[in-house]
Amino acid sequence: AQKVTQAQTEISVVEKEDVTLDCVYETRDTTYYLFWYKQPPSGELVFLIRRNSFDEQNEISGRYSWNFQKSTSSFNFTITASQVVDSAVYFCALIGNFNKFYFGSGTKLNVKP
Amino acid sequence: NAGVTQTPKFRVLKTGQSMTLLCAQDMNHEYMYWYRQDPGMGLRLIHYSVGEGTTAKGEVPDGYNVSRLKKQNFLLGLESAAPSQTSVYFCASRSLGGSQPQHFGDGTRLSIL
């Protein structure tokens, strides 16, 4: 069975704080891909990053970084020096051997000025 | 670049009415998906298609039908709308390959009274 868990329903931080969004997944597939999407208040879904199961290198893109650890089945997302524009719902997703994506329930991030 | 276009953006129906949501993509993508998004539940897959003329059930298919007569279009039908189908509906498409991310439309907000 495939499953993605985002245990943090909502997080509130003050601008410039660092924040980490957790994502834990379950899969029996040996090859799989993990994704993060952002849904700002305007409602659209924006692709942020993908990672395949064979690549455990951390990735950094500006203020965003991702930590993938197969040993703990986690793919966590950190925003450094958060900004008000980072306020959104963030979704983690998994796709395995078949063509279906499995999404977590999302984490709502509130960044206050 | 249009990407993925959903029609309509908003709709209010009465219980028992029928309607069709249209999703059109201009990226020549093979795969197309319909999701519903409800508060606290993330995105749940309704139906998906891996190519023209093919469809498959997702996680929550009951009460919905789909058709993919043309590669660029994926239609979602509600034969007899129920209040439980009040939701935001998202269409997505992606190209071949597990690593390919989904590209989402802007969503359709549907209310069933």
PDB file of N, CA and C in Angstrom, chain B residues 14-81:
ATOM      1  N   LYS B  14     -28.223  21.944  -8.000  1.00  0.00           N
ATOM      2  CA  LYS B  14     -29.190  21.400  -7.049  1.00  0.00           C
ATOM      3  C   LYS B  14     -29.021  19.895  -6.989  1.00  0.00           C
ATOM      4  N   THR B  15     -29.346  19.330  -5.861  1.00  0.00           N
ATOM      5  CA  THR B  15     -29.272  17.879  -5.708  1.00  0.00           C
ATOM      6  C   THR B  15     -30.049  17.203  -6.832  1.00  0.00           C
ATOM      7  N   GLY B  16     -29.406  16.207  -7.448  1.00  0.00           N
ATOM      8  CA  GLY B  16     -30.056  15.455  -8.512  1.00  0.00           C
ATOM      9  C   GLY B  16     -29.744  15.936  -9.915  1.00  0.00           C
ATOM     10  N   GLN B  17     -29.212  17.139 -10.027  1.00  0.00           N
ATOM     11  CA  GLN B  17     -28.849  17.637 -11.351  1.00  0.00           C
ATOM     12  C   GLN B  17     -27.572  16.964 -11.839  1.00  0.00           C
ATOM     13  N   SER B  18     -27.375  17.031 -13.129  1.00  0.00           N
ATOM     14  CA  SER B  18     -26.158  16.462 -13.701  1.00  0.00           C
ATOM     15  C   SER B  18     -25.321  17.565 -14.324  1.00  0.00           C
ATOM     16  N   MET B  19     -24.043  17.303 -14.437  1.00  0.00           N
ATOM     17  CA  MET B  19     -23.178  18.250 -15.119  1.00  0.00           C
ATOM     18  C   MET B  19     -21.875  17.564 -15.505  1.00  0.00           C
ATOM     19  N   THR B  20     -21.137  18.226 -16.398  1.00  0.00           N
ATOM     20  CA  THR B  20     -19.842  17.735 -16.853  1.00  0.00           C
ATOM     21  C   THR B  20     -18.794  18.814 -16.676  1.00  0.00           C
ATOM     22  N   LEU B  21     -17.683  18.420 -16.069  1.00  0.00           N
ATOM     23  CA  LEU B  21     -16.530  19.303 -15.961  1.00  0.00           C
ATOM     24  C   LEU B  21     -15.555  18.950 -17.076  1.00  0.00           C
ATOM     25  N   LEU B  22     -15.042  19.976 -17.712  1.00  0.00           N
ATOM     26  CA  LEU B  22     -14.127  19.755 -18.827  1.00  0.00           C
ATOM     27  C   LEU B  22     -12.709  20.122 -18.435  1.00  0.00           C
ATOM     28  N   CYS B  23     -11.770  19.270 -18.811  1.00  0.00           N
ATOM     29  CA  CYS B  23     -10.362  19.547 -18.629  1.00  0.00           C
ATOM     30  C   CYS B  23      -9.678  19.434 -19.989  1.00  0.00           C
ATOM     31  N   ALA B  24      -8.932  20.440 -20.353  1.00  0.00           N
ATOM     32  CA  ALA B  24      -8.220  20.439 -21.624  1.00  0.00           C
ATOM     33  C   ALA B  24      -6.761  20.785 -21.388  1.00  0.00           C
ATOM     34  N   GLN B  25      -5.873  19.997 -22.026  1.00  0.00           N
ATOM     35  CA  GLN B  25      -4.441  20.286 -21.910  1.00  0.00           C
ATOM     36  C   GLN B  25      -3.825  20.377 -23.300  1.00  0.00           C
ATOM     37  N   ASP B  26      -2.870  21.280 -23.422  1.00  0.00           N
ATOM     38  CA  ASP B  26      -2.249  21.514 -24.720  1.00  0.00           C
ATOM     39  C   ASP B  26      -0.777  21.128 -24.718  1.00  0.00           C
ATOM     40  N   MET B  27      -0.400  20.219 -23.827  1.00  0.00           N
ATOM     41  CA  MET B  27       1.003  19.826 -23.705  1.00  0.00           C
ATOM     42  C   MET B  27       1.274  18.433 -24.273  1.00  0.00           C
ATOM     43  N   ASN B  28       0.256  17.858 -24.928  1.00  0.00           N
ATOM     44  CA  ASN B  28       0.377  16.521 -25.518  1.00  0.00           C
ATOM     45  C   ASN B  28       0.713  15.446 -24.472  1.00  0.00           C
ATOM     46  N   HIS B  29       0.209  15.640 -23.269  1.00  0.00           N
ATOM     47  CA  HIS B  29       0.473  14.690 -22.209  1.00  0.00           C
ATOM     48  C   HIS B  29      -0.373  13.438 -22.355  1.00  0.00           C
ATOM     49  N   GLU B  30       0.250  12.300 -21.984  1.00  0.00           N
ATOM     50  CA  GLU B  30      -0.459  11.030 -22.061  1.00  0.00           C
ATOM     51  C   GLU B  30      -1.443  10.851 -20.905  1.00  0.00           C
ATOM     52  N   TYR B  31      -0.997  11.217 -19.703  1.00  0.00           N
ATOM     53  CA  TYR B  31      -1.781  10.922 -18.514  1.00  0.00           C
ATOM     54  C   TYR B  31      -2.605  12.125 -18.077  1.00  0.00           C
ATOM     55  N   MET B  32      -3.833  11.832 -17.657  1.00  0.00           N
ATOM     56  CA  MET B  32      -4.684  12.878 -17.102  1.00  0.00           C
ATOM     57  C   MET B  32      -5.404  12.351 -15.878  1.00  0.00           C
ATOM     58  N   TYR B  33      -5.701  13.265 -14.954  1.00  0.00           N
ATOM     59  CA  TYR B  33      -6.232  12.883 -13.645  1.00  0.00           C
ATOM     60  C   TYR B  33      -7.323  13.853 -13.216  1.00  0.00           C
ATOM     61  N   TRP B  34      -8.285  13.342 -12.447  1.00  0.00           N
ATOM     62  CA  TRP B  34      -9.252  14.177 -11.758  1.00  0.00           C
ATOM     63  C   TRP B  34      -9.152  13.910 -10.258  1.00  0.00           C
ATOM     64  N   TYR B  35      -9.044  15.004  -9.502  1.00  0.00           N
ATOM     65  CA  TYR B  35      -8.983  14.941  -8.048  1.00  0.00           C
ATOM     66  C   TYR B  35     -10.103  15.797  -7.468  1.00  0.00           C
ATOM     67  N   ARG B  36     -10.432  15.486  -6.221  1.00  0.00           N
ATOM     68  CA  ARG B  36     -11.246  16.404  -5.453  1.00  0.00           C
ATOM     69  C   ARG B  36     -10.464  16.790  -4.198  1.00  0.00           C
ATOM     70  N   GLN B  37     -10.635  18.030  -3.778  1.00  0.00           N
ATOM     71  CA  GLN B  37      -9.942  18.520  -2.602  1.00  0.00           C
ATOM     72  C   GLN B  37     -10.956  18.984  -1.584  1.00  0.00           C
ATOM     73  N   ASP B  38     -10.920  18.365  -0.436  1.00  0.00           N
ATOM     74  CA  ASP B  38     -11.802  18.724   0.664  1.00  0.00           C
ATOM     75  C   ASP B  38     -10.949  19.149   1.856  1.00  0.00           C
ATOM     76  N   PRO B  39     -11.465  20.029   2.700  1.00  0.00           N
ATOM     77  CA  PRO B  39     -10.680  20.534   3.841  1.00  0.00           C
ATOM     78  C   PRO B  39     -10.093  19.411   4.684  1.00  0.00           C
ATOM     79  N   GLY B  40      -8.788  19.484   4.929  1.00  0.00           N
ATOM     80  CA  GLY B  40      -8.130  18.517   5.800  1.00  0.00           C
ATOM     81  C   GLY B  40      -7.889  17.150   5.199  1.00  0.00           C
ATOM     82  N   MET B  41      -8.241  16.978   3.910  1.00  0.00           N
ATOM     83  CA  MET B  41      -8.112  15.645   3.318  1.00  0.00           C
ATOM     84  C   MET B  41      -7.177  15.623   2.124  1.00  0.00           C
ATOM     85  N   GLY B  42      -6.544  16.709   1.838  1.00  0.00           N
ATOM     86  CA  GLY B  42      -5.628  16.716   0.709  1.00  0.00           C
ATOM     87  C   GLY B  42      -6.343  16.482  -0.602  1.00  0.00           C
ATOM     88  N   LEU B  43      -5.637  15.901  -1.529  1.00  0.00           N
ATOM     89  CA  LEU B  43      -6.179  15.619  -2.851  1.00  0.00           C
ATOM     90  C   LEU B  43      -6.489  14.128  -2.948  1.00  0.00           C
ATOM     91  N   ARG B  44      -7.687  13.819  -3.351  1.00  0.00           N
ATOM     92  CA  ARG B  44      -8.073  12.417  -3.510  1.00  0.00           C
ATOM     93  C   ARG B  44      -8.390  12.155  -4.979  1.00  0.00           C
ATOM     94  N   LEU B  45      -7.827  11.074  -5.482  1.00  0.00           N
ATOM     95  CA  LEU B  45      -7.949  10.745  -6.894  1.00  0.00           C
ATOM     96  C   LEU B  45      -9.318  10.136  -7.180  1.00  0.00           C
ATOM     97  N   ILE B  46     -10.004  10.682  -8.178  1.00  0.00           N
ATOM     98  CA  ILE B  46     -11.337  10.185  -8.542  1.00  0.00           C
ATOM     99  C   ILE B  46     -11.201   9.159  -9.669  1.00  0.00           C
ATOM    100  N   HIS B  47     -10.690   9.606 -10.795  1.00  0.00           N
ATOM    101  CA  HIS B  47     -10.427   8.751 -11.947  1.00  0.00           C
ATOM    102  C   HIS B  47      -9.177   9.270 -12.642  1.00  0.00           C
ATOM    103  N   TYR B  48      -8.585   8.414 -13.446  1.00  0.00           N
ATOM    104  CA  TYR B  48      -7.453   8.857 -14.222  1.00  0.00           C
ATOM    105  C   TYR B  48      -7.429   8.132 -15.570  1.00  0.00           C
ATOM    106  N   SER B  49      -6.564   8.598 -16.447  1.00  0.00           N
ATOM    107  CA  SER B  49      -6.470   8.031 -17.790  1.00  0.00           C
ATOM    108  C   SER B  49      -5.004   7.970 -18.202  1.00  0.00           C
ATOM    109  N   VAL B  50      -4.620   6.844 -18.752  1.00  0.00           N
ATOM    110  CA  VAL B  50      -3.229   6.701 -19.204  1.00  0.00           C
ATOM    111  C   VAL B  50      -3.098   6.881 -20.709  1.00  0.00           C
ATOM    112  N   GLY B  51      -4.188   7.231 -21.350  1.00  0.00           N
ATOM    113  CA  GLY B  51      -4.127   7.481 -22.788  1.00  0.00           C
ATOM    114  C   GLY B  51      -5.520   7.633 -23.363  1.00  0.00           C
ATOM    115  N   GLU B  52      -5.563   8.121 -24.587  1.00  0.00           N
ATOM    116  CA  GLU B  52      -6.849   8.317 -25.267  1.00  0.00           C
ATOM    117  C   GLU B  52      -7.642   7.024 -25.271  1.00  0.00           C
ATOM    118  N   GLY B  53      -8.905   7.121 -24.882  1.00  0.00           N
ATOM    119  CA  GLY B  53      -9.791   5.967 -24.905  1.00  0.00           C
ATOM    120  C   GLY B  53      -9.700   5.063 -23.693  1.00  0.00           C
ATOM    121  N   THR B  54      -8.837   5.379 -22.747  1.00  0.00           N
ATOM    122  CA  THR B  54      -8.687   4.550 -21.540  1.00  0.00           C
ATOM    123  C   THR B  54      -8.971   5.364 -20.292  1.00  0.00           C
ATOM    124  N   THR B  55      -9.632   4.718 -19.327  1.00  0.00           N
ATOM    125  CA  THR B  55      -9.857   5.356 -18.033  1.00  0.00           C
ATOM    126  C   THR B  55      -9.733   4.301 -16.940  1.00  0.00           C
ATOM    127  N   ALA B  56      -9.488   4.747 -15.720  1.00  0.00           N
ATOM    128  CA  ALA B  56      -9.368   3.822 -14.601  1.00  0.00           C
ATOM    129  C   ALA B  56      -9.854   4.521 -13.339  1.00  0.00           C
ATOM    130  N   LYS B  57     -10.307   3.712 -12.373  1.00  0.00           N
ATOM    131  CA  LYS B  57     -10.818   4.260 -11.128  1.00  0.00           C
ATOM    132  C   LYS B  57      -9.680   4.623 -10.190  1.00  0.00           C
ATOM    133  N   GLY B  58      -9.928   5.683  -9.441  1.00  0.00           N
ATOM    134  CA  GLY B  58      -8.990   6.081  -8.410  1.00  0.00           C
ATOM    135  C   GLY B  58      -9.496   5.684  -7.043  1.00  0.00           C
ATOM    136  N   GLU B  59      -9.237   6.551  -6.086  1.00  0.00           N
ATOM    137  CA  GLU B  59      -9.566   6.272  -4.695  1.00  0.00           C
ATOM    138  C   GLU B  59     -11.039   6.468  -4.374  1.00  0.00           C
ATOM    139  N   VAL B  60     -11.668   7.471  -5.000  1.00  0.00           N
ATOM    140  CA  VAL B  60     -13.064   7.814  -4.683  1.00  0.00           C
ATOM    141  C   VAL B  60     -13.890   7.962  -5.957  1.00  0.00           C
ATOM    142  N   PRO B  61     -14.128   6.889  -6.703  1.00  0.00           N
ATOM    143  CA  PRO B  61     -14.785   7.001  -8.016  1.00  0.00           C
ATOM    144  C   PRO B  61     -16.312   7.025  -7.980  1.00  0.00           C
ATOM    145  N   ASP B  62     -16.910   6.623  -6.851  1.00  0.00           N
ATOM    146  CA  ASP B  62     -18.362   6.466  -6.826  1.00  0.00           C
ATOM    147  C   ASP B  62     -19.073   7.796  -7.050  1.00  0.00           C
ATOM    148  N   GLY B  63     -20.077   7.745  -7.938  1.00  0.00           N
ATOM    149  CA  GLY B  63     -20.862   8.939  -8.232  1.00  0.00           C
ATOM    150  C   GLY B  63     -20.304   9.767  -9.380  1.00  0.00           C
ATOM    151  N   TYR B  64     -19.186   9.327  -9.952  1.00  0.00           N
ATOM    152  CA  TYR B  64     -18.548  10.057 -11.046  1.00  0.00           C
ATOM    153  C   TYR B  64     -18.314   9.128 -12.240  1.00  0.00           C
ATOM    154  N   ASN B  65     -18.358   9.710 -13.433  1.00  0.00           N
ATOM    155  CA  ASN B  65     -17.913   8.985 -14.617  1.00  0.00           C
ATOM    156  C   ASN B  65     -16.984   9.883 -15.416  1.00  0.00           C
ATOM    157  N   VAL B  66     -16.149   9.273 -16.219  1.00  0.00           N
ATOM    158  CA  VAL B  66     -15.184  10.039 -17.001  1.00  0.00           C
ATOM    159  C   VAL B  66     -15.122   9.515 -18.423  1.00  0.00           C
ATOM    160  N   SER B  67     -14.615  10.359 -19.302  1.00  0.00           N
ATOM    161  CA  SER B  67     -14.361   9.923 -20.667  1.00  0.00           C
ATOM    162  C   SER B  67     -13.162  10.662 -21.222  1.00  0.00           C
ATOM    163  N   ARG B  68     -12.421   9.958 -22.072  1.00  0.00           N
ATOM    164  CA  ARG B  68     -11.232  10.553 -22.706  1.00  0.00           C
ATOM    165  C   ARG B  68     -11.279  10.160 -24.178  1.00  0.00           C
ATOM    166  N   LEU B  69     -12.149  10.810 -24.901  1.00  0.00           N
ATOM    167  CA  LEU B  69     -12.326  10.513 -26.320  1.00  0.00           C
ATOM    168  C   LEU B  69     -11.215  11.131 -27.151  1.00  0.00           C
ATOM    169  N   LYS B  70     -10.667  12.237 -26.673  1.00  0.00           N
ATOM    170  CA  LYS B  70      -9.544  12.874 -27.352  1.00  0.00           C
ATOM    171  C   LYS B  70      -8.391  13.000 -26.359  1.00  0.00           C
ATOM    172  N   LYS B  71      -7.202  12.912 -26.852  1.00  0.00           N
ATOM    173  CA  LYS B  71      -6.024  12.928 -25.978  1.00  0.00           C
ATOM    174  C   LYS B  71      -5.968  14.191 -25.132  1.00  0.00           C
ATOM    175  N   GLN B  72      -6.398  15.300 -25.684  1.00  0.00           N
ATOM    176  CA  GLN B  72      -6.231  16.546 -24.975  1.00  0.00           C
ATOM    177  C   GLN B  72      -7.340  16.859 -23.983  1.00  0.00           C
ATOM    178  N   ASN B  73      -8.408  16.060 -24.002  1.00  0.00           N
ATOM    179  CA  ASN B  73      -9.557  16.357 -23.141  1.00  0.00           C
ATOM    180  C   ASN B  73      -9.881  15.211 -22.197  1.00  0.00           C
ATOM    181  N   PHE B  74     -10.273  15.580 -20.981  1.00  0.00           N
ATOM    182  CA  PHE B  74     -10.676  14.574 -19.985  1.00  0.00           C
ATOM    183  C   PHE B  74     -11.904  15.142 -19.286  1.00  0.00           C
ATOM    184  N   LEU B  75     -13.030  14.473 -19.448  1.00  0.00           N
ATOM    185  CA  LEU B  75     -14.296  14.964 -18.927  1.00  0.00           C
ATOM    186  C   LEU B  75     -14.674  14.216 -17.660  1.00  0.00           C
ATOM    187  N   LEU B  76     -15.177  14.951 -16.696  1.00  0.00           N
ATOM    188  CA  LEU B  76     -15.669  14.362 -15.448  1.00  0.00           C
ATOM    189  C   LEU B  76     -17.158  14.648 -15.349  1.00  0.00           C
ATOM    190  N   GLY B  77     -17.960  13.594 -15.219  1.00  0.00           N
ATOM    191  CA  GLY B  77     -19.402  13.755 -15.154  1.00  0.00           C
ATOM    192  C   GLY B  77     -19.980  13.383 -13.800  1.00  0.00           C
ATOM    193  N   LEU B  78     -20.977  14.167 -13.397  1.00  0.00           N
ATOM    194  CA  LEU B  78     -21.773  13.837 -12.228  1.00  0.00           C
ATOM    195  C   LEU B  78     -23.184  13.588 -12.742  1.00  0.00           C
ATOM    196  N   GLU B  79     -23.644  12.364 -12.646  1.00  0.00           N
ATOM    197  CA  GLU B  79     -24.952  12.025 -13.215  1.00  0.00           C
ATOM    198  C   GLU B  79     -26.097  12.545 -12.359  1.00  0.00           C
ATOM    199  N   SER B  80     -25.952  12.432 -11.038  1.00  0.00           N
ATOM    200  CA  SER B  80     -26.994  12.877 -10.111  1.00  0.00           C
ATOM    201  C   SER B  80     -26.288  13.466  -8.895  1.00  0.00           C
ATOM    202  N   ALA B  81     -26.084  14.765  -8.944  1.00  0.00           N
ATOM    203  CA  ALA B  81     -25.259  15.416  -7.929  1.00  0.00           C
ATOM    204  C   ALA B  81     -25.835  15.272  -6.526  1.00  0.00           C
TER     205      ALA B  81
END
